[in-house]
Amino acid sequence: MQSKTISSPVGARRATFTEWIGRDPTVTMLCAFILAAALVFGALTPTRFFSGETFRAMAFEMPELGILALAMMVPLMSGGLNLAIIATSNLSGLVTAAIVTSLIHPSSSPMAVAGVIALALLAGMATSLLIGFITGYIVAFLGVHPILVTLGTMTAVKGISVYVTNGGVIGGFPAAILWMGNGTLLGVPVSMILFIFCAVVIALIMTHTPFGVAVRLIGSNEKATRYSGVATNWMLVGVYVLSSLLCWMASIIMMARFNSARAGYAESYLLITILAAVLGGVDPNGGFGRVLGLFLSLILLQEISTGFNLLGFSPHLTEAIWGATMLFAIFIALLRNQWSLRLWRSKTAQ
Amino acid sequence: MRKQVRLVFRHDGQLALIIAAMAIIFSIVSPAFRSTGNLVSLLENYSVMAIMAAGLLVVLISGGIDISFAAIAAVTQYVVALILINAGGNWLVAFALAAAFGGLLGVVNALLIYYLRALSVIVTISTMTCYFALLMFVTEGKSLFNLPDWFTDDLTFWSIPFPVLVAAIVLIITAFILSRLSIGRQVYGLGGNPEAAKRMGSNVLGLQCFVYGYSGLMAGIAGLVQAHRVEEVVPNALIGRELDVLAAVVLGGASLTGGIGSVSGTILGIVLLAILQNGLTLLGVSSYAFGFVTGVVILLSVSATAYTAKRQARSSARHAV
């Protein structure tokens, strides 16, 4: 595997775009899928699919699932899983919503409104940070399987939301919050900007900080990482805190888009986030994954959803196609592995 | 192996003690808890969950996980109900159809997991999405209300409600398979150490087909019993139950890494959840608080199990030195 393009020491020539794409088979495959889907939908609905309106609709719909998928990706990279992401989002959304709706009155001055919104957002952040810390602490220091811990936190956190609201809705927000979900900046949806910001930050954290490297190493082999002197326990706490922080970001967008907060919003997204991450090349066993892959897989899923919507199919068919796409992607990856194995064997046989 | 057996017994013993303590407290505080009627309806409420749990338990012991069983139950329920409405039939036909169709969907899971060499959790999430979304697409979310009378009539055998009887039979059969049949022991082997199981001559593909097929079969029967209980078929009624059932099986001591788990533990896990919910309701605690209490119980239980295992590992390491 020691080819020139793969080992690139400092000062080596920059890889061309095709090399850069080709280095990651998942990215190549997803680009091909996206292109193929665009061609099919473009052929079936030529005027409507390639229109500014369609792209804007896609850009408005993607960030919610996108940020939640990022929140799922980080624990997946560490070899874990966070089933509590939706519950965390909803509870921190509810906390924010409760503060905003109870403290802001029509007569409040703009300064007071800004102050209350800042306070509410901070309270929501504190809520999700607390949930993330508790989850991470139990995973790291008690050594419980993340599926079990997050199953527990999910049930408990959702239980709190349901208990406090009696299953009801808290709604009616000032324009500033609605703007984060429905407004645009230079023609780009604000929520999309927030999502891209989160994606870039997570990509940088995972590749360019000691924390990110440690997380990926823990995902590959936790014991070896611990014996090489990394404080794996605290890194794992960090993983779940970071995941919860992303849930808080998602909660703001969800709140703004629905103009309300509730205990049971977006529950069907939970397993879809795992699907999106794995389709984007995140190894469910931990250790490997790129934000770029996740981003492409989200574009593909959104494209399928929007395209079927334009063709007049029900959203349920879209979900079925999502599931089938996942299985198909696993199949392609298997073929690719077998093919490269055969290539390797024939090379070593010579 | 003996240590593992002891561990299982100890976990069961602890759970039984907690349940007994809770039962005593609840029956002292609330006389309604003691009544036979309450206990019977409690059992009936949790019978569908128990049937699904029996299937999931077998999958967990084999070292896999099945997320799709609730979707399989929903699909099977709908298909069987359609056949019964249009072609008629009896309970025997209904069970045969549900078992065959559920089992078939389960085997599809097994084949995908084996031939795609993918993690069971990923494959079953995908198939869950496919099965359920296709069901909603084809049926457009419409419920079926015109079920045959023989199907919806309440049945009791020696004053035991039909769902409870089915759950009991299913759990006894599962326990028998797991502890007395060769294939059951091979499932434990596969979960404990897949490589060793392979070298001992276990047929991994066959075992996986059995395990996921069994889970699908149980899901099919659970769907049928659910339809009988509520006298209607609502496509999305069972969805979202998968994690509840997983919580119950895990409370019962089954390990997510495979090789550990028992029917008795699973029953205790379900009874624990049932008594907790029922007792809290009778004590006048809002039903909205139940989710929180369940979550805390799950967290405490899994933490305690992991903590004792950790301490034991540490003390045995000290003895080895």
XYZ file of C-alpha atoms in Angstrom:
671
model
C 0.000 0.000 0.000
C 3.022 2.294 0.120
C 2.297 4.270 -3.010
C 3.376 7.825 -3.552
C -0.059 9.352 -3.384
C -0.947 7.768 -0.064
C 2.121 8.568 2.000
C 2.443 12.273 1.563
C 5.139 13.741 3.796
C 5.408 17.465 4.361
C 6.526 19.207 1.192
C 5.204 16.529 -1.140
C 3.336 17.798 -4.187
C -0.315 18.545 -3.657
C -2.704 15.826 -4.759
C -4.885 16.717 -7.712
C -8.623 16.849 -7.201
C -9.261 13.431 -8.760
C -6.553 11.860 -6.632
C -8.003 13.480 -3.554
C -11.448 12.116 -4.361
C -10.147 8.712 -5.431
C -8.178 8.243 -2.229
C -11.400 7.689 -0.335
C -13.556 5.028 -2.042
C -16.622 5.989 0.026
C -16.437 9.547 -1.265
C -16.092 8.297 -4.857
C -19.054 5.993 -4.459
C -21.250 8.682 -2.890
C -20.328 11.208 -5.588
C -21.318 8.630 -8.212
C -24.605 7.945 -6.407
C -25.375 11.657 -6.106
C -24.644 12.212 -9.787
C -26.707 9.194 -10.841
C -29.652 10.274 -8.689
C -29.415 13.827 -10.074
C -29.486 12.466 -13.632
C -32.472 10.222 -12.943
C -34.504 12.891 -11.176
C -33.399 15.495 -13.696
C -34.610 13.288 -16.547
C -37.945 12.593 -14.867
C -38.701 16.171 -13.778
C -36.354 18.315 -15.887
C -37.719 21.765 -15.168
C -38.491 21.340 -11.511
C -35.549 19.356 -10.154
C -32.794 21.684 -11.371
C -34.345 24.863 -10.078
C -33.280 27.360 -7.459
C -36.441 26.662 -5.537
C -35.676 22.942 -5.241
C -32.144 23.611 -4.095
C -33.373 26.121 -1.519
C -35.908 23.574 -0.220
C -33.142 21.007 0.069
C -30.910 23.465 1.890
C -33.688 24.200 4.383
C -34.460 20.551 5.079
C -30.939 19.177 5.392
C -29.458 20.936 8.486
C -31.760 19.347 11.098
C -30.878 15.785 10.187
C -27.344 16.930 9.367
C -26.423 18.272 12.790
C -28.091 15.302 14.504
C -26.086 12.986 12.246
C -22.899 14.792 13.303
C -23.966 14.278 16.913
C -24.265 10.550 16.171
C -21.017 10.433 14.206
C -18.698 11.547 17.019
C -19.628 8.703 19.416
C -19.640 6.232 16.492
C -16.031 7.187 15.739
C -15.100 6.376 19.342
C -16.648 2.927 18.962
C -19.820 3.913 20.831
C -23.294 5.156 20.018
C -25.562 7.863 21.367
C -29.214 6.854 21.312
C -30.123 9.876 23.438
C -29.478 12.542 20.789
C -33.121 13.213 19.964
C -34.167 13.194 23.604
C -31.308 15.567 24.474
C -32.267 17.941 21.663
C -35.887 17.978 22.712
C -35.159 18.591 26.391
C -32.712 21.434 25.742
C -35.187 22.851 23.222
C -37.901 22.704 25.877
C -35.720 24.447 28.463
C -34.906 27.225 25.979
C -38.531 27.507 24.905
C -39.831 27.645 28.472
C -37.478 30.493 29.386
C -38.155 32.447 26.196
C -41.919 32.166 26.338
C -42.234 32.881 30.051
C -39.847 35.848 30.300
C -40.543 37.708 27.058
C -43.692 39.802 26.839
C -44.913 41.927 23.942
C -43.930 44.981 25.990
C -40.306 43.860 26.569
C -37.612 46.171 25.206
C -35.343 44.844 22.425
C -32.422 44.735 24.838
C -34.394 42.646 27.311
C -35.466 40.314 24.515
C -31.860 39.840 23.418
C -30.780 39.204 26.997
C -33.505 36.638 27.607
C -32.726 34.837 24.351
C -29.043 34.651 25.273
C -29.948 33.374 28.739
C -32.349 30.807 27.286
C -29.804 29.543 24.782
C -27.202 29.229 27.537
C -29.667 27.332 29.715
C -30.379 24.965 26.830
C -26.653 24.478 26.332
C -26.124 23.794 30.037
C -28.898 21.179 29.941
C -27.366 19.292 27.045
C -23.869 19.574 28.513
C -25.095 18.060 31.783
C -26.758 15.158 29.952
C -23.615 14.600 27.895
C -21.406 14.651 30.975
C -23.537 12.122 32.852
C -23.674 9.815 29.807
C -19.948 10.098 29.202
C -19.112 9.571 32.862
C -21.096 6.333 33.068
C -19.677 5.067 29.762
C -16.081 5.916 30.630
C -15.732 5.366 34.357
C -18.200 2.554 34.982
C -17.419 0.802 31.687
C -21.045 0.227 30.682
C -21.790 -0.421 27.006
C -22.778 2.906 25.348
C -25.947 1.382 23.841
C -27.164 0.523 27.341
C -26.193 3.838 28.923
C -27.735 5.946 26.181
C -30.823 3.734 26.137
C -31.171 4.639 29.816
C -30.431 8.343 29.387
C -32.749 8.473 26.370
C -35.628 7.002 28.389
C -34.909 9.159 31.439
C -34.400 12.428 29.528
C -37.484 11.903 27.409
C -39.297 10.996 30.613
C -38.341 14.364 32.124
C -39.543 16.200 28.993
C -42.850 14.353 28.973
C -43.349 14.787 32.723
C -42.662 18.518 32.696
C -44.812 19.290 29.647
C -47.429 16.535 30.111
C -46.732 15.708 26.477
C -47.738 19.195 25.357
C -46.142 21.832 23.157
C -44.334 25.035 24.141
C -44.462 27.518 21.295
C -44.534 31.103 20.092
C -41.034 32.504 19.732
C -39.602 35.960 18.970
C -38.485 36.627 15.411
C -34.786 36.333 16.251
C -35.119 32.620 17.030
C -37.381 31.920 14.061
C -34.770 33.577 11.827
C -32.249 30.840 12.743
C -34.495 28.200 11.232
C -36.291 30.018 8.452
C -34.206 33.093 7.575
C -31.562 33.493 4.912
C -28.230 35.300 4.828
C -27.080 36.329 1.339
C -29.608 33.869 -0.075
C -28.292 30.935 1.964
C -30.513 29.565 4.751
C -29.133 30.482 8.181
C -29.673 26.911 9.379
C -27.502 25.675 6.500
C -24.747 28.093 7.516
C -24.974 26.818 11.088
C -24.767 23.229 9.836
C -21.751 23.903 7.620
C -20.098 25.724 10.525
C -20.686 22.685 12.794
C -19.447 20.295 10.099
C -16.225 22.253 9.530
C -15.573 22.580 13.267
C -16.128 18.843 13.833
C -13.942 17.982 10.834
C -11.149 20.170 12.226
C -11.548 18.751 15.733
C -11.458 15.155 14.487
C -8.399 15.620 12.265
C -6.358 18.445 13.742
C -6.608 18.228 17.515
C -5.112 15.724 19.971
C -8.667 15.100 21.192
C -9.891 14.094 17.733
C -6.947 11.804 17.120
C -7.433 10.222 20.538
C -11.120 9.635 19.804
C -10.305 7.840 16.580
C -7.617 5.794 18.302
C -10.043 4.825 21.071
C -12.432 3.675 18.354
C -9.755 1.453 16.867
C -8.347 0.020 20.066
C -9.231 1.483 23.431
C -6.841 -0.614 25.488
C -3.837 0.182 23.322
C -4.723 3.878 23.471
C -4.944 3.796 27.264
C -1.615 1.974 27.590
C 0.022 4.537 25.345
C -0.729 7.198 27.912
C -3.945 8.806 26.659
C -6.514 9.662 29.336
C -9.154 7.631 27.507
C -11.750 8.058 30.258
C -11.844 11.822 29.994
C -11.659 11.667 26.202
C -14.795 9.509 26.224
C -16.536 11.994 28.505
C -15.552 14.635 25.945
C -17.066 12.576 23.125
C -20.501 12.525 24.721
C -20.271 16.171 25.807
C -19.423 17.164 22.222
C -22.252 15.007 20.895
C -24.687 16.677 23.304
C -23.414 20.112 22.323
C -24.331 19.320 18.716
C -27.750 18.203 19.946
C -28.147 21.657 21.442
C -27.361 23.253 18.055
C -29.902 20.931 16.430
C -32.456 21.857 19.077
C -32.219 25.551 18.147
C -32.871 24.836 14.469
C -35.674 22.392 15.260
C -37.302 24.880 17.617
C -37.127 27.627 15.009
C -38.441 25.468 12.177
C -41.412 24.050 14.108
C -41.898 27.339 16.012
C -42.345 25.144 19.085
C -40.675 22.565 21.300
C -42.083 19.206 22.346
C -40.942 15.960 23.978
C -41.601 13.836 20.911
C -40.267 15.798 17.934
C -38.027 14.188 15.288
C -38.030 10.749 16.930
C -38.012 8.979 13.577
C -34.624 10.600 12.899
C -32.837 8.566 15.583
C -32.056 5.476 13.552
C -31.814 7.482 10.304
C -28.808 9.363 11.756
C -26.978 6.063 12.231
C -27.890 5.110 8.676
C -26.626 8.460 7.333
C -23.346 8.218 9.219
C -22.653 4.635 8.174
C -23.631 5.399 4.573
C -21.120 8.255 4.780
C -18.322 5.812 5.535
C -18.248 6.034 9.324
C -17.162 2.631 10.610
C -19.839 1.426 13.066
C -17.075 -0.433 14.921
C -15.336 2.871 15.516
C -12.064 4.439 14.475
C -12.810 5.597 10.954
C -14.987 8.184 9.287
C -14.881 11.564 7.621
C -17.185 14.523 7.895
C -16.956 14.914 4.103
C -18.421 11.418 3.651
C -21.234 12.181 6.072
C -21.935 15.441 4.261
C -22.171 13.654 0.914
C -24.412 10.940 2.315
C -26.734 13.619 3.699
C -26.857 15.294 0.282
C -27.716 11.933 -1.291
C -30.476 11.199 1.238
C -31.893 14.705 0.836
C -31.725 14.426 -2.944
C -33.670 11.154 -2.886
C -36.226 12.644 -0.513
C -36.721 15.832 -2.544
C -36.743 13.979 -5.863
C -39.411 11.510 -4.767
C -41.374 14.370 -3.315
C -41.319 16.138 -6.699
C -42.415 12.926 -8.396
C -45.398 12.870 -6.042
C -44.493 9.795 -3.987
C -45.232 9.593 -0.284
C -42.403 10.259 2.202
C -42.710 6.639 3.306
C -41.427 5.406 -0.018
C -38.453 7.740 0.415
C -37.610 6.106 3.725
C -37.831 2.659 2.172
C -35.434 3.790 -0.561
C -33.089 5.168 2.107
C -32.969 1.755 3.767
C -32.378 0.052 0.422
C -29.631 2.569 -0.462
C -27.877 1.672 2.787
C -27.951 -2.055 2.007
C -26.808 -1.361 -1.554
C -23.894 0.733 -0.278
C -22.813 -2.081 2.049
C -22.979 -4.445 -0.924
C -20.802 -2.153 -3.065
C -18.273 -1.801 -0.247
C -18.111 -5.592 0.060
C -17.538 -6.023 -3.685
C -14.823 -3.362 -3.578
C -13.061 -5.078 -0.679
C -13.146 -8.462 -2.379
C -11.919 -6.959 -5.601
C -8.956 -5.196 -3.972
C -8.187 -8.374 -2.010
C -8.056 -10.359 -5.255
C -5.862 -7.687 -6.827
C -3.534 -7.835 -3.820
C -3.384 -11.639 -3.959
C -2.573 -11.704 -7.660
C 0.161 -9.132 -7.058
C 1.742 -11.036 -4.164
C 1.505 -14.317 -6.089
C 3.780 -13.015 -8.818
C -18.298 -21.333 32.324
C -19.267 -22.147 35.896
C -18.471 -18.591 36.892
C -20.778 -17.345 34.149
C -23.562 -19.620 35.328
C -23.118 -18.344 38.869
C -23.168 -14.771 37.599
C -26.483 -15.393 35.855
C -27.971 -16.912 38.971
C -26.783 -14.046 41.091
C -28.237 -11.483 38.717
C -31.534 -13.375 38.692
C -31.467 -13.619 42.463
C -30.906 -9.882 42.884
C -33.696 -9.048 40.458
C -36.066 -11.455 42.191
C -35.269 -9.858 45.563
C -35.895 -6.349 44.205
C -39.162 -7.467 42.622
C -40.284 -9.184 45.818
C -39.477 -6.097 47.861
C -41.372 -3.866 45.446
C -44.345 -6.235 45.383
C -44.516 -6.303 49.180
C -44.292 -2.513 49.478
C -46.883 -1.903 46.790
C -49.301 -4.460 48.204
C -49.031 -2.938 51.705
C -49.474 0.630 50.456
C -52.120 -0.036 47.819
C -54.680 -2.826 48.389
C -55.675 -2.613 44.712
C -52.258 -3.984 43.759
C -52.984 -7.277 45.536
C -56.209 -8.017 43.671
C -56.142 -10.944 41.237
C -57.817 -8.836 38.585
C -54.998 -6.316 38.684
C -52.313 -8.984 38.429
C -54.028 -10.721 35.511
C -54.487 -7.511 33.535
C -50.871 -6.626 34.337
C -49.714 -9.916 32.825
C -51.943 -9.407 29.813
C -50.592 -5.899 29.183
C -47.047 -7.166 29.035
C -47.641 -10.425 27.148
C -46.924 -8.945 23.691
C -43.683 -7.460 24.993
C -42.734 -10.819 26.525
C -43.223 -12.645 23.215
C -41.019 -10.159 21.357
C -38.478 -10.287 24.179
C -38.168 -14.074 23.780
C -37.095 -13.577 20.152
C -34.739 -10.703 20.898
C -33.145 -12.660 23.760
C -32.082 -15.431 21.395
C -30.536 -12.890 19.008
C -28.669 -11.141 21.843
C -27.299 -14.458 23.138
C -25.967 -15.209 19.653
C -23.970 -11.971 19.825
C -26.157 -10.005 17.396
C -28.942 -7.523 17.795
C -32.276 -7.177 16.022
C -33.867 -3.736 15.714
C -36.352 -4.767 13.024
C -38.639 -7.035 15.039
C -41.260 -4.373 15.760
C -41.425 -3.563 12.049
C -41.699 -7.288 11.252
C -44.520 -7.573 13.788
C -46.345 -4.647 12.166
C -45.954 -6.001 8.621
C -46.909 -9.570 9.584
C -49.893 -8.364 11.584
C -51.206 -6.440 8.601
C -50.629 -9.153 6.016
C -52.145 -11.914 8.160
C -55.127 -9.739 9.074
C -55.754 -9.000 5.381
C -55.652 -12.712 4.542
C -57.965 -13.593 7.446
C -60.457 -10.889 6.492
C -60.560 -11.844 2.818
C -60.089 -15.600 2.878
C -61.244 -16.502 6.376
C -59.513 -19.057 8.537
C -59.031 -20.128 12.115
C -56.473 -19.707 14.863
C -54.319 -22.517 13.513
C -54.121 -20.889 10.080
C -53.489 -17.493 11.672
C -50.575 -18.758 13.748
C -49.102 -20.722 10.865
C -49.264 -17.679 8.577
C -47.834 -15.292 11.186
C -45.016 -17.680 12.083
C -44.143 -18.370 8.456
C -44.235 -14.760 7.304
C -42.442 -13.342 10.356
C -39.853 -16.095 10.182
C -39.295 -15.410 6.492
C -38.622 -11.695 7.089
C -36.254 -12.667 9.901
C -34.352 -15.051 7.635
C -33.962 -12.208 5.121
C -32.154 -10.296 7.910
C -29.914 -13.288 8.575
C -29.004 -13.734 4.903
C -28.180 -10.033 4.527
C -26.040 -10.047 7.681
C -24.187 -13.196 6.621
C -23.587 -12.424 2.961
C -22.962 -8.672 3.296
C -20.697 -9.367 6.306
C -22.169 -6.304 7.980
C -22.976 -5.545 11.598
C -26.388 -6.856 12.598
C -27.384 -3.495 14.087
C -26.796 -1.686 10.777
C -28.544 -4.305 8.637
C -31.566 -4.552 10.910
C -31.905 -0.759 11.098
C -31.940 -0.712 7.293
C -34.443 -3.544 6.986
C -36.586 -2.009 9.729
C -36.722 1.209 7.716
C -37.543 -0.722 4.526
C -40.189 -3.036 6.007
C -42.011 -0.350 7.936
C -41.807 2.368 5.283
C -43.091 -0.024 2.618
C -45.945 -1.032 4.918
C -46.895 2.615 5.441
C -46.516 3.304 1.720
C -48.679 0.397 0.581
C -51.370 0.785 3.252
C -51.225 4.596 3.334
C -51.394 4.267 7.109
C -54.982 2.970 7.015
C -56.084 0.806 9.940
C -58.063 -2.430 9.646
C -61.101 -2.624 11.908
C -63.242 -5.358 10.317
C -61.396 -8.307 11.845
C -63.341 -11.598 12.025
C -65.342 -12.152 15.217
C -63.620 -15.416 16.129
C -60.338 -13.498 16.033
C -61.306 -10.636 18.324
C -63.486 -12.561 20.818
C -61.945 -12.759 24.275
C -60.599 -16.208 24.960
C -59.709 -17.600 28.356
C -58.368 -21.009 29.228
C -58.817 -22.010 32.863
C -59.387 -18.294 33.499
C -56.005 -17.434 31.937
C -56.350 -14.827 29.153
C -55.246 -16.054 25.735
C -52.297 -13.585 25.301
C -50.832 -14.633 28.652
C -51.136 -18.287 27.695
C -49.379 -17.697 24.360
C -46.604 -15.734 26.065
C -46.135 -18.488 28.652
C -45.956 -21.232 26.009
C -43.542 -19.210 23.888
C -41.247 -18.503 26.854
C -41.256 -22.181 27.904
C -40.398 -23.272 24.351
C -37.603 -20.675 24.159
C -36.184 -21.812 27.494
C -36.344 -25.428 26.332
C -34.556 -24.638 23.046
C -31.867 -22.588 24.761
C -31.095 -24.998 27.563
C -31.922 -28.466 26.247
C -31.463 -28.541 22.484
C -28.165 -28.728 20.667
C -29.035 -25.726 18.528
C -29.682 -23.644 21.651
C -26.314 -24.510 23.129
C -24.699 -23.685 19.780
C -26.343 -20.237 19.919
C -24.598 -19.657 23.268
C -21.382 -20.883 21.714
C -21.693 -18.564 18.749
C -22.273 -15.596 21.036
C -19.500 -16.509 23.457
C -16.805 -17.009 20.840
C -17.753 -17.045 17.138
C -14.363 -18.312 15.983
C -14.379 -21.218 18.422
C -17.954 -22.064 17.441
C -16.934 -22.142 13.792
C -14.011 -24.446 14.487
C -16.190 -26.750 16.553
C -18.225 -27.302 13.414
C -21.206 -25.039 14.034
C -22.880 -23.940 10.834
C -22.802 -20.159 11.280
C -25.144 -19.370 8.391
C -27.643 -21.946 9.615
C -27.437 -20.685 13.184
C -27.927 -17.085 12.114
C -30.916 -18.050 9.979
C -32.339 -19.833 13.000
C -31.671 -16.954 15.383
C -33.056 -14.113 13.237
C -35.799 -16.343 11.862
C -36.811 -17.153 15.437
C -36.863 -13.475 16.311
C -39.015 -12.758 13.236
C -41.306 -15.666 14.079
C -41.796 -14.373 17.613
C -42.439 -10.894 16.224
C -45.094 -12.334 13.906
C -46.841 -14.095 16.784
C -46.567 -10.972 18.937
C -48.210 -8.948 16.178
C -51.039 -11.463 15.955
C -51.625 -11.448 19.714
C -51.521 -7.641 19.759
C -54.164 -7.481 17.006
C -56.331 -9.934 18.993
C -55.990 -7.828 22.151
C -56.780 -4.409 20.691
C -59.263 -5.800 18.089
C -57.813 -3.709 15.273
C -54.681 -3.464 13.160
C -52.996 -0.072 13.203
C -49.863 -0.048 10.998
C -47.761 2.154 13.289
C -49.010 0.845 16.644
C -46.008 -1.378 17.354
C -43.282 0.892 16.023
C -41.080 2.477 18.649
C -41.409 -0.530 20.945
C -38.085 -2.024 19.881
C -35.988 -0.098 22.396
C -38.472 -0.788 25.244
C -38.172 -4.506 24.604
C -34.381 -4.210 24.396
C -34.397 -2.428 27.765
C -36.443 -5.234 29.327
C -34.166 -7.972 27.984
C -31.065 -6.100 29.110
C -32.577 -5.516 32.564
C -32.954 -9.293 32.627
C -29.200 -9.715 32.456
C -28.613 -10.453 28.757
C -25.303 -9.110 27.503
C -24.973 -7.098 24.309
C -21.670 -8.823 23.566
C -23.351 -12.215 23.366
C -23.120 -15.537 25.138
C -24.988 -14.475 28.280
C -28.714 -14.330 28.947
C -31.593 -16.476 30.148
C -35.329 -16.727 29.767
C -35.807 -16.542 33.541
C -33.835 -13.292 33.646
C -35.851 -11.848 30.767
C -39.105 -12.704 32.542
C -37.830 -11.003 35.683
C -36.817 -7.931 33.657
C -40.311 -7.616 32.200
C -41.962 -8.262 35.567
C -39.787 -5.563 37.116
C -40.897 -2.980 34.541
C -44.528 -4.121 34.793
C -44.698 -3.975 38.595
C -42.914 -0.628 38.644
C -45.349 0.959 36.217
C -48.410 -0.605 37.811
C -47.346 0.236 41.351
C -46.578 3.847 40.491
C -49.933 4.225 38.755
C -51.764 2.793 41.776
C -49.825 5.086 44.089
C -51.209 8.001 42.096
C -47.935 8.998 40.447
C -48.604 10.630 37.079
C -48.151 8.205 34.206
C -46.006 10.896 32.574
C -43.323 10.287 35.221
C -42.981 6.633 34.297
C -40.461 7.213 31.494
C -38.106 8.993 33.820
C -38.323 6.274 36.470
C -37.758 3.537 33.856
C -34.708 5.346 32.505
C -33.192 5.727 35.953
C -33.868 2.054 36.720
C -32.120 1.005 33.481
C -29.130 3.249 34.250
C -28.849 1.989 37.835
C -29.181 -1.646 36.777
C -26.601 -1.580 33.976
C -24.207 0.508 36.082
C -24.474 -1.874 39.037
C -23.879 -4.894 36.786
C -20.838 -3.284 35.173
C -19.499 -2.129 38.535
C -19.664 -5.600 40.124
C -18.095 -7.148 37.016
C -15.275 -4.602 37.162
C -14.653 -5.181 40.872
C -14.699 -8.924 40.376
C -12.192 -8.688 37.533
C -9.947 -6.575 39.741
C -10.136 -8.979 42.700
C -9.534 -12.047 40.526
C -6.520 -10.292 38.993
C -5.199 -9.720 42.518
C -5.690 -13.404 43.367
C -3.838 -14.419 40.238
C -0.834 -12.424 41.405
